[in-house]
XYZ file of C-alpha atoms in Angstrom:
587
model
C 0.000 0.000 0.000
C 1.116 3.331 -1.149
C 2.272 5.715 2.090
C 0.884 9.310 1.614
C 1.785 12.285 3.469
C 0.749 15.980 3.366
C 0.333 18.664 5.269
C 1.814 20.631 7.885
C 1.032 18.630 11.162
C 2.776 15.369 9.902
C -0.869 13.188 9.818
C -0.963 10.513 7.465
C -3.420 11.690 4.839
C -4.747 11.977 1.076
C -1.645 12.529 -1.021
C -1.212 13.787 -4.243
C -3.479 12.534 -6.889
C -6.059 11.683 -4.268
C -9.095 10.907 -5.926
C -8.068 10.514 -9.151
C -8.524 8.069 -11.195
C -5.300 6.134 -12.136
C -4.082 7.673 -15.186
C -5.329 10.458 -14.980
C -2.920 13.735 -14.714
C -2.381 15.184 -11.520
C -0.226 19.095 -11.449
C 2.020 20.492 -9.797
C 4.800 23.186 -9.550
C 7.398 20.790 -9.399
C 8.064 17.024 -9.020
C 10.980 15.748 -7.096
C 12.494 12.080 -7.975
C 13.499 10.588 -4.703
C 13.544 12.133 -1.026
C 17.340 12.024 -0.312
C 18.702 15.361 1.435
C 19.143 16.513 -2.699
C 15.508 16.071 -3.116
C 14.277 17.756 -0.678
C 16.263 20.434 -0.669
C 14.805 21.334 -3.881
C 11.332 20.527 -2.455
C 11.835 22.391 0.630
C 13.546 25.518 -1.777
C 10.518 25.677 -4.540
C 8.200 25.511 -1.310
C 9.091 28.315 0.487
C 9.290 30.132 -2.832
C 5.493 29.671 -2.848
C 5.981 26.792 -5.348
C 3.613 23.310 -5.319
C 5.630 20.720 -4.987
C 5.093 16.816 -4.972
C 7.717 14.537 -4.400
C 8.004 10.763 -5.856
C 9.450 8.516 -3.366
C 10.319 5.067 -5.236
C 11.109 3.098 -2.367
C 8.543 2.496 1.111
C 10.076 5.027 3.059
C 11.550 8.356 2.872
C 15.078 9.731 3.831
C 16.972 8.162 0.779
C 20.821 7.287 0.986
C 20.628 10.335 3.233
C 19.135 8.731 5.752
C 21.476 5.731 6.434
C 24.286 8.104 6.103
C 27.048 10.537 8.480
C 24.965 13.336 7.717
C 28.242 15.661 7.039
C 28.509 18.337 4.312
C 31.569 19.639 3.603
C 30.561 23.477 3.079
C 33.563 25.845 3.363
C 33.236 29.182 4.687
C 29.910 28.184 5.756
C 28.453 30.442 8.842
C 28.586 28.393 11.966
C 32.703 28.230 10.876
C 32.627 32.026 10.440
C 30.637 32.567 13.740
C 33.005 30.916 15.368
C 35.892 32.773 14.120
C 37.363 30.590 11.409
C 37.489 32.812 8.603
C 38.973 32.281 5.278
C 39.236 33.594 1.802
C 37.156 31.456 -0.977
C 40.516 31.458 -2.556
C 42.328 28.656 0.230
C 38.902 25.829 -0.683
C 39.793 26.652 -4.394
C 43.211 25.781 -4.253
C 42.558 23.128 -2.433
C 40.103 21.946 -4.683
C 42.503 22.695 -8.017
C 45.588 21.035 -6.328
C 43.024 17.843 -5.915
C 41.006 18.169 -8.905
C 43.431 18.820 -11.770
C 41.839 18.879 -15.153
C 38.857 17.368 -13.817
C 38.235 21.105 -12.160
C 35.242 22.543 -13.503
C 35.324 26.639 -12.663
C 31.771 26.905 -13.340
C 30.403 24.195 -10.966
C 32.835 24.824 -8.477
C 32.174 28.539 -8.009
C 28.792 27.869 -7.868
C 29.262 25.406 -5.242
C 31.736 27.369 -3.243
C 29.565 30.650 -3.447
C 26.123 28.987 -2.391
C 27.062 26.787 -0.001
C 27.112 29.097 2.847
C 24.067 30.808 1.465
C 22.608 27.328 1.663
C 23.356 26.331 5.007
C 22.018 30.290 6.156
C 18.486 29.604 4.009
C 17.807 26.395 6.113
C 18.921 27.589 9.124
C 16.796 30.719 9.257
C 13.454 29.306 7.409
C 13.238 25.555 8.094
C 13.669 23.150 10.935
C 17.075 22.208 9.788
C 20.233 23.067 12.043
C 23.198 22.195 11.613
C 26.121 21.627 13.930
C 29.925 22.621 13.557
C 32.473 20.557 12.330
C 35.619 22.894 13.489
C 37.644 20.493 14.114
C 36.858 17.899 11.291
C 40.156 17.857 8.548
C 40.349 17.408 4.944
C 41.170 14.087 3.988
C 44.717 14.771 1.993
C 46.571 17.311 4.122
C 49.598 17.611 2.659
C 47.644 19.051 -0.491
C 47.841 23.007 -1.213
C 45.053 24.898 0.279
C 44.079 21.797 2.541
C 42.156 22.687 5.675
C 42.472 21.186 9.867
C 38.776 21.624 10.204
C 36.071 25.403 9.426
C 34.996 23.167 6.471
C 32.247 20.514 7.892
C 28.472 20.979 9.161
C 26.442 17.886 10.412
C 22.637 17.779 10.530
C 22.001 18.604 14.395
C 20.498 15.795 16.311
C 16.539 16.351 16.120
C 13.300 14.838 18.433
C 11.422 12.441 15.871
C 8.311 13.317 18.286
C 8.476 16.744 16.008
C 7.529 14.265 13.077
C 4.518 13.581 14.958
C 3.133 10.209 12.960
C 4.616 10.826 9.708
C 8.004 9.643 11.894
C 6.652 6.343 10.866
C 7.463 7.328 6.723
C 11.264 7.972 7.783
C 13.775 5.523 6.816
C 15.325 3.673 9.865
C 19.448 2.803 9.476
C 20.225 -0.652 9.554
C 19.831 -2.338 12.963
C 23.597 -3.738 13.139
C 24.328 0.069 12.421
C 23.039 1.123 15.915
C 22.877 0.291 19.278
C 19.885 -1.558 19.625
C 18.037 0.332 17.856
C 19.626 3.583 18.799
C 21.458 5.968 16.644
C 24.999 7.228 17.784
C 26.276 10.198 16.836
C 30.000 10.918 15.052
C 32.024 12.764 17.513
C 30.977 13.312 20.943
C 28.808 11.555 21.386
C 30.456 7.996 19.980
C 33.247 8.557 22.326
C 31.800 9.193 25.295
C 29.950 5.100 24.483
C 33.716 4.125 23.581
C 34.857 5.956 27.104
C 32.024 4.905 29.111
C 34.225 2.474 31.427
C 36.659 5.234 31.645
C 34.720 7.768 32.236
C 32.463 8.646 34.893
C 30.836 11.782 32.796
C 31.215 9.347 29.759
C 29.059 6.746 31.673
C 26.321 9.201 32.814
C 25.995 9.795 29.224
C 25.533 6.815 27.540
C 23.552 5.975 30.780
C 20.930 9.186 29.926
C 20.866 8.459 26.377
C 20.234 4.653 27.090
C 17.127 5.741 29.340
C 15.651 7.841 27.187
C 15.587 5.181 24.280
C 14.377 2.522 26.602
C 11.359 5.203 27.652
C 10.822 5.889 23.229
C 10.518 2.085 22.877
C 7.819 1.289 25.346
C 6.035 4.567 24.248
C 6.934 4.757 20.324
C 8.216 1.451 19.582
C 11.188 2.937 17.817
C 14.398 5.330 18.102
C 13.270 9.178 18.092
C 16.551 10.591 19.589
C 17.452 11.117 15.517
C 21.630 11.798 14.936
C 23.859 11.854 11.812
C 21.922 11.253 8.432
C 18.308 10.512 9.869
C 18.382 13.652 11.735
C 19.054 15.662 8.707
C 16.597 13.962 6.282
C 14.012 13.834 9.501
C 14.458 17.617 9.957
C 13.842 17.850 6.272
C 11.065 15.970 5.823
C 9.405 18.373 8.667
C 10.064 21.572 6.797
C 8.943 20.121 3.539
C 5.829 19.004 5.916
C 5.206 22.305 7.024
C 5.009 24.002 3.653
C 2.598 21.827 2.262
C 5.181 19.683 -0.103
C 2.997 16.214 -0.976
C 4.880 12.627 -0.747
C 4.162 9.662 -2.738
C 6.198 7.039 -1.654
C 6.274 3.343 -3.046
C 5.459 5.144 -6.058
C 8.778 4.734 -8.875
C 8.550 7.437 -12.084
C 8.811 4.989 -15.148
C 9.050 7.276 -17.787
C 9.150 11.268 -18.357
C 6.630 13.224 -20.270
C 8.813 15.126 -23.248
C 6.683 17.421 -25.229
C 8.343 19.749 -28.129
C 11.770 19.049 -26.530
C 10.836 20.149 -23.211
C 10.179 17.778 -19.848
C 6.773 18.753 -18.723
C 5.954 15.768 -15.985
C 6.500 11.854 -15.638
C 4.777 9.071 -15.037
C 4.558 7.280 -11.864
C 4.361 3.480 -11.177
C 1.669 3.331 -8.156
C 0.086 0.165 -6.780
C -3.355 1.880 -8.379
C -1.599 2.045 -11.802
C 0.615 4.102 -13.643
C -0.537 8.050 -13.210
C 0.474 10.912 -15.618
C 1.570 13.629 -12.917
C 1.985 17.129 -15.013
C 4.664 19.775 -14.016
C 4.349 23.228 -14.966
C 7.944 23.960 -13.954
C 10.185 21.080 -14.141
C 11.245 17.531 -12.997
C 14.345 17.084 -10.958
C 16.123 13.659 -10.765
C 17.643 12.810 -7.148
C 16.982 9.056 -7.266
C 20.079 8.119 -5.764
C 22.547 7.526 -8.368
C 23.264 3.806 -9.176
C 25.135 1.745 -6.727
C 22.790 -1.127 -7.249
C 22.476 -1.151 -11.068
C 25.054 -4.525 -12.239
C 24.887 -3.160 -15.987
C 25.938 0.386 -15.242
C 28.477 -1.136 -12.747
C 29.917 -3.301 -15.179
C 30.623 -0.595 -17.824
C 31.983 1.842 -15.172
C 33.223 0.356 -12.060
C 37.304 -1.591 -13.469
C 36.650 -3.992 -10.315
C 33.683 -4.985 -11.070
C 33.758 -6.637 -14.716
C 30.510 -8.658 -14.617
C 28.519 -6.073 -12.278
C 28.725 -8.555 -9.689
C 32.089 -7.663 -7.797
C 30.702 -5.100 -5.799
C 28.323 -4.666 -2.367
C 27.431 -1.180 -2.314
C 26.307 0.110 1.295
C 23.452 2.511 -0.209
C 20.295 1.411 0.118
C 18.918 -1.052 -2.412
C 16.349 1.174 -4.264
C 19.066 3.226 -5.747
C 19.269 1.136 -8.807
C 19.932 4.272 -11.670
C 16.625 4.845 -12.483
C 17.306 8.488 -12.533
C 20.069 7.986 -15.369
C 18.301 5.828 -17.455
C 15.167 9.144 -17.328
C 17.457 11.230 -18.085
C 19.543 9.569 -20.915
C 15.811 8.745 -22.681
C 14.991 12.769 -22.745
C 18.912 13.292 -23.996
C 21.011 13.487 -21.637
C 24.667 12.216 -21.251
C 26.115 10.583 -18.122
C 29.551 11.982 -17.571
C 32.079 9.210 -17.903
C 35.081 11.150 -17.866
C 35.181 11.288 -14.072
C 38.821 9.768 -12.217
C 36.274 7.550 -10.220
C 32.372 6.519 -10.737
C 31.924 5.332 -7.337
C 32.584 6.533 -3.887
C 34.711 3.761 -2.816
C 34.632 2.582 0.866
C 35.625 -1.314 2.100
C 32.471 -3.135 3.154
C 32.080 -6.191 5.241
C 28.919 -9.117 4.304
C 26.949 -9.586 7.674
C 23.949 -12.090 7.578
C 21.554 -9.986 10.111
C 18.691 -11.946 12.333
C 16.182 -11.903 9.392
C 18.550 -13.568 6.860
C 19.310 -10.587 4.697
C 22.465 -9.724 3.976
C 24.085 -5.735 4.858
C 27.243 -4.166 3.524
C 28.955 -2.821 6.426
C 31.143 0.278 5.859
C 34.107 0.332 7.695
C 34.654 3.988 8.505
C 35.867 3.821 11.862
C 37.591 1.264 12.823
C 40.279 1.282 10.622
C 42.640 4.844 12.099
C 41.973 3.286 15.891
C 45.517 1.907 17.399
C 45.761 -1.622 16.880
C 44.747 -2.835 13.717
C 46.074 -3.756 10.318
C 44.332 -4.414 6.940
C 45.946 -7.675 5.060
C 46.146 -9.411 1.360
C 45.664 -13.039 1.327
C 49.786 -12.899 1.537
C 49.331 -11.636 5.033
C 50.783 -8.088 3.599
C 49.697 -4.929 4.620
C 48.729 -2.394 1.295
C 48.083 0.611 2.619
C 47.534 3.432 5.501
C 44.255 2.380 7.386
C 43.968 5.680 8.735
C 43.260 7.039 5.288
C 40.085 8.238 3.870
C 38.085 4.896 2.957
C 37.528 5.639 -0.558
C 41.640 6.475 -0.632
C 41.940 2.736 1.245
C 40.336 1.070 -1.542
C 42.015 2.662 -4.337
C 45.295 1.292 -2.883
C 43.229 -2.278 -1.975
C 42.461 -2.220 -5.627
C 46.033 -1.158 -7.253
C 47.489 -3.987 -5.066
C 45.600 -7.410 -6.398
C 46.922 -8.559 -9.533
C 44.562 -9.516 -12.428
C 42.255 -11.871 -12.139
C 42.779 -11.597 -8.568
C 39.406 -10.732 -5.783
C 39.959 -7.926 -4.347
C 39.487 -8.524 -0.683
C 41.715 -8.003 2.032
C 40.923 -8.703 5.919
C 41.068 -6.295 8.691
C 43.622 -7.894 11.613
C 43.236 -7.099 15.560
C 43.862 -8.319 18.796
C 41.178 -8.796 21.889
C 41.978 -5.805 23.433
C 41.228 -3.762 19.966
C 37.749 -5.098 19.276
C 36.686 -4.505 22.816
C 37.820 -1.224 22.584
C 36.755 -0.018 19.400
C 34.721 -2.782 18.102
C 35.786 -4.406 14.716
C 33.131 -3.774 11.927
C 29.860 -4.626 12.563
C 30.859 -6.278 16.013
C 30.674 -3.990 18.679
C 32.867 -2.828 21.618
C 32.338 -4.444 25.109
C 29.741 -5.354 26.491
C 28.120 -6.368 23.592
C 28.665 -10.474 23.085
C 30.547 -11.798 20.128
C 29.441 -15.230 20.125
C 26.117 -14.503 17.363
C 29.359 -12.796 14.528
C 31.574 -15.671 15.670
C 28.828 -18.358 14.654
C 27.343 -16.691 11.509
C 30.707 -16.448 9.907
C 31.416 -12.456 10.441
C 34.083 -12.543 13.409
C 37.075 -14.971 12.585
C 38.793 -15.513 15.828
C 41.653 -17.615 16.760
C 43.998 -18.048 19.673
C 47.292 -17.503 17.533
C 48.023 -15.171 14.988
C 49.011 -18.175 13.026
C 45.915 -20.477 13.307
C 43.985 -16.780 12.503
C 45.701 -16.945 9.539
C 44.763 -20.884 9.108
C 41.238 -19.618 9.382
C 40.709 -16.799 7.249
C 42.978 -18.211 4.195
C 45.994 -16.216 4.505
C 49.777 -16.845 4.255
C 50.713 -17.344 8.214
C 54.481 -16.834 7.355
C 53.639 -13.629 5.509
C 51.147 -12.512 8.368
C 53.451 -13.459 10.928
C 56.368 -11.341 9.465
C 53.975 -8.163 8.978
C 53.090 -8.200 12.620
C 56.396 -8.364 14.127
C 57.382 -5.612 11.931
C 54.335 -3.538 12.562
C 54.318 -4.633 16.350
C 58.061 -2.713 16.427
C 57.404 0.136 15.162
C 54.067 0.614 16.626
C 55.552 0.852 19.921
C 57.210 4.265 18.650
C 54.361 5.434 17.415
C 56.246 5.310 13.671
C 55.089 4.040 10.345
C 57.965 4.108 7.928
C 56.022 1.530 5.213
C 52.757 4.321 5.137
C 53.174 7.225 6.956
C 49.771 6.136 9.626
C 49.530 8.993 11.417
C 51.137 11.512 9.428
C 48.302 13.919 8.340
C 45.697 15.885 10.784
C 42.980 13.787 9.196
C 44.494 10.460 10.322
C 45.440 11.902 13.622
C 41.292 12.681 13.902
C 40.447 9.037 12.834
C 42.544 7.748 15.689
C 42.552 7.613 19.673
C 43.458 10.785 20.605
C 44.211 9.673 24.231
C 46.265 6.985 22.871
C 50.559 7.577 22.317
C 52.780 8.515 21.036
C 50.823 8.251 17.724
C 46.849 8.325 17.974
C 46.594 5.595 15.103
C 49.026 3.178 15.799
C 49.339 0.044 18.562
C 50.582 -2.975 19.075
C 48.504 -6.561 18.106
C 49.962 -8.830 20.639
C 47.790 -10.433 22.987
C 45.359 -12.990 21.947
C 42.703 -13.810 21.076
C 42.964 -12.637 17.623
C 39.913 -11.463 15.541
C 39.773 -10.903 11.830
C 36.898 -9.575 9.506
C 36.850 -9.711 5.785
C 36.697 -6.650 3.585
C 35.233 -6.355 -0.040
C 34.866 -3.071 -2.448
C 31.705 -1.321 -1.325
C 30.804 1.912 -2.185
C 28.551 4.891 -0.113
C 27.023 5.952 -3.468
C 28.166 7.237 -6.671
C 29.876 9.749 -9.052
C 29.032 9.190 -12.195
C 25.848 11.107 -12.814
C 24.240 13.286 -15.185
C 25.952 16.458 -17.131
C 24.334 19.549 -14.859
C 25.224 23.041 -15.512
C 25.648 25.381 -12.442
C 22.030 25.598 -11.876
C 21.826 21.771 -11.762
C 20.127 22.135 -15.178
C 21.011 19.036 -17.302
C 22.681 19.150 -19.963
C 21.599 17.145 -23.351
C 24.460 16.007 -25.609
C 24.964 19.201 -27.790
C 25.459 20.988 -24.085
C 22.812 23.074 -23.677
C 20.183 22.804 -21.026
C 16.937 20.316 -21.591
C 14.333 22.427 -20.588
C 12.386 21.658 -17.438
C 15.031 18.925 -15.877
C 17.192 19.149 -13.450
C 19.170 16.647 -11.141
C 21.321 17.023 -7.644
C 22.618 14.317 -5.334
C 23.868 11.211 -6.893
C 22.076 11.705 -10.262
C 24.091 14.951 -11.020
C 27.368 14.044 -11.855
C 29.846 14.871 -8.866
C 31.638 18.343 -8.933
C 34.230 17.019 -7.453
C 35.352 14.903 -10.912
C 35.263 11.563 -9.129
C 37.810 13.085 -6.037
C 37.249 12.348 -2.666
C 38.870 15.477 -0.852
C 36.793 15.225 2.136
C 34.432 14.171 4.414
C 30.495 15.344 2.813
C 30.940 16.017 -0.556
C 28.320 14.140 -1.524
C 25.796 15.824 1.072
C 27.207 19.311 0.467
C 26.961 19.609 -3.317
C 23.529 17.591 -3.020
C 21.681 20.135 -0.830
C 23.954 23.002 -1.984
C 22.710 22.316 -5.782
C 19.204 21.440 -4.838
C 19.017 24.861 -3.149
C 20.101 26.115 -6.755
C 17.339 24.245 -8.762
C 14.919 25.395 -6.068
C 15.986 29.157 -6.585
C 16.155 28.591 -10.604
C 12.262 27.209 -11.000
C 11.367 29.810 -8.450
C 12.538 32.081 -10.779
C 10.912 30.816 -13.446
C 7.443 30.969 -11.634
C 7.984 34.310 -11.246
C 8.784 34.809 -14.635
């Protein structure tokens, strides 16, 4: 049954196209394609402009990618930076950008980006429900790089009440259960440490004690988490202000085809469980679907890894399958292939969860804690685990050999995964024995029967602990450098010495988990001019389409400079298509 939403209140109600006939041809303003934080940005934009909007959720539930994600956007000179006295010239995120970038730097886009963003981030704040918090202190990922920043550059969607939501709470996409704490969200920062401190920490353990309370009390009253952090916070705080200017949701409700008339997109049609309806938009259509992590044909012709599709578990959420390509390609557009990557690359673990299905763990945290090495098969380490993921797997891939699978596993000692956690099995006190029987959590008493265990060389395993072990102790790295940039220092322990990142794996037993090429989402998306107005193949504008998020092709050229620049260009861009059809209206 198809969810609908409208309103201001949150109530579950008629939605758009109530009482129509299927087929027939509901109108709008403007219809959204999917209800990540790109989509409704442009919903929530067009709204406020005084614009109709009606959004076409594909999958059950609304939140997107968004949803299950950090909830960071990397927005330089953005105003909670500036407020707090970290002030910089536009010039410093531009070199940065053209030292990263090279000839995949696109002036256009960029300024656009680099201009709006703050605007962006002011619009929300001062009109909608959405708040951000600072990132001050959050790094760029390569900082040896010209222009690179130690932190002014990151905002996070603030932690929001789902009780706000009032029932429509209920339409919000939920993150994974293995990616919470029983149900709970935690949030980056803070808040995860004070959970990682609580047995150090008295003010640590009154914490997680008051945050455990109140999520036992939501349970019995709500039967679900509505202390809302990272990526559900943001996409629930968007979802209200769409709510409260009257933007309507269809959800389970995929667009199948767009209406082209005289060159010119004027609706789509939408696949409902009452039949395919015609909805008409005076303004435009905007494509936000999610890009195409879960699409084997485009994978195969753009992902090297992956030559059959197959070779690749993408952590998005399974709905994002490139249906917002394939619209735009059939009203002609051209998906940019020229990009240095298509994918945003992150290592992934397989965990069978309680109801059989299978989820793509991204490891994102574990890996810059002290104590812990990533392996080949040859017991070999490849690369600096404190590094950005998506820089990790470029060096996992460069280092199998063709025809090789490209999986490594991630190497640690008791005292690591009670401390950190390793993957998808958490710290202490949560029991191991349910990712030790279902295959997840390969432990062993000796390094050398891990080794046994997991299929790698125990000679060559052996060797690259003893070395690591030695230097680890010193708090050096002379094979990668772990440690050696502000970004890795953040992704470490930072009451851990003499190097945050780096420990010793000595005392047993000894866990391992298996890593594969995942992905968060992807780059290659549709040609977009600066007013995320695609482009069709002679490069000028189609009229009345647009795209943001994942099905805009990524201004950052397939680059991975830092931390939300997938959620920062998405909403920064959707705010642009919002402004540009307002515009139009008022034309």
């Amino acid at each position: 049954m198809t969810d609908r939403v409208q309103g201001t209140s949150g109530a579950a109600g008629a939605g758009a196209g109530a009482g129509a006939a299927p087929g027939t041809a509901p109108v709008c303003d403007v219809l959204v394609v999917g209800s990540g934080a790109g989509g409704l940005s442009v919903a929530v934009t067009a709204a406020w402009h005084g614009l109709d909007v009606l959004v076409a959720e594909k999958a059950p539930k609304l939140g997107g990618t968004t949803a299950w994600s950090g909830g960071w956007l990397w927005i330089p000179r953005n105003p909670l930076a500036e407020a707090a006295g970290i002030r910089e010239d536009v010039e410093e995120p531009r070199r940065y950008l053209r030292a990263i970038l090279g000839n995949r730097y696109d002036a256009g886009r960029i300024d656009a980006f680099l201009e709006n963003g703050p605007r962006m981030v002011s619009f929300f704040e001062e009109n909608t429900a959405v708040r951000f918090v600072a990132g001050n202190a959050v790094p760029d990922f390569d900082g040896d790089a010209p222009g690179a920043a130690t932190g002014g550059r990151s905002v996070c969607g603030a932690p929001y009440d789902g009780r706000e939501l009032g029932e429509a709470v209920a339409l919000l996409r939920r993150p994974p259960a293995e990616m919470t704490l029983m149900g709970m969200g935690i949030a980056s920062g803070a808040d995860l440490w004070h959970f990682l401190n609580a047995r150090r920490s008295l003010r640590s353990a009154l914490h997680a004690g008051r945050r455990l309370a109140r999520h036992a009390v939501d349970l019995v009253r709500h039967g679900r988490a509505m202390q809302l952090v990272n990526g559900e916070a943001l996409a629930g705080r968007l979802l209200k202000s769409a709510l409260d200017l009257k933007v309507r949701f269809r959800t389970g409700s995929p667009v199948v085809r767009l209406i082209v008339e005289e060159g010119a997109v004027r609706g789509a049609v939408l696949r409902t469980p009452d039949g395919d309806v015609a909805v008409r938009a005076r303004r435009g259509v905007v494509l936000a679907a999610g890009g195409f992590p879960h699409d084997p044909e485009r994978r195969r012709e753009l992902f090297g890894h992956a030559p059959t599709g197959a070779e690749h578990w993408s952590a998005a959420p399974p709905d994002n399958s490139g249906d917002g390509l394939r619209l735009g390609e059939s009203a002609g557009a051209e998906v940019d292939r020229g990009l240095r990557d298509a994918g945003a690359w992150a290592p992934v673990s397989r965990l069978v969860q309680r109801d059989g299905s299978v989820l793509h763990f991204p490891h994102l945290i574990d890996r810059g804690k002290p104590g812990l090495i990533a392996v080949t098969a040859a017991g070999r380490r490849f690369a600096n685990e404190a590094n950005s993921y998506h820089a990790f797997m470029r060096d996992l891939l460069a280092a199998v050999g063709p025809g090789e699978e490209a999986a490594a596993w991630l190497v640690c000692d008791h005292r690591f995964q009670r401390r950190y956690g390793l993957g998808a099995s958490k710290p202490f006190p949560v029991p191991l024995g349910r990712y030790r029987r279902n295959g997840y959590l390969v432990s062993a008493p000796t390094l050398e029967e891990l080794a046994r265990r997991c299929g790698i060389d125990p000679a060559g395993l052996a060797a690259t602990v003893e070395a690591f072990n030695r230097d680890a102790r010193a708090g050096r790295d002379p094979a990668f450098g772990r440690g050696g940039t502000p970004y890795n220092r953040v992704s470490g322990d930072p009451g851990h010495g003499p190097n945050p990142t780096l420990g010793p794996i000595e005392r047993g037993p000894f866990h391992a988990v298996r890593i594969l090429p995942g992905s968060l989402g992807t780059f290659a998306g549709l040609k977009t001019d600066a007013a995320a107005r695609v482009l069709g193949r002679d490069g000028r504008p189609i009229a009345g389409l647009y795209a943001t998020g994942n099905d805009m092709a990524s201004v950052m050229g397939g680059h991975y400079p830092s931390g939300g620049i997938t959620l920062g260009p998405a909403m920064t861009f959707g705010y642009l298509a919002g402004l540009d059809l307002a515009r139009k209206a008022a034309g």
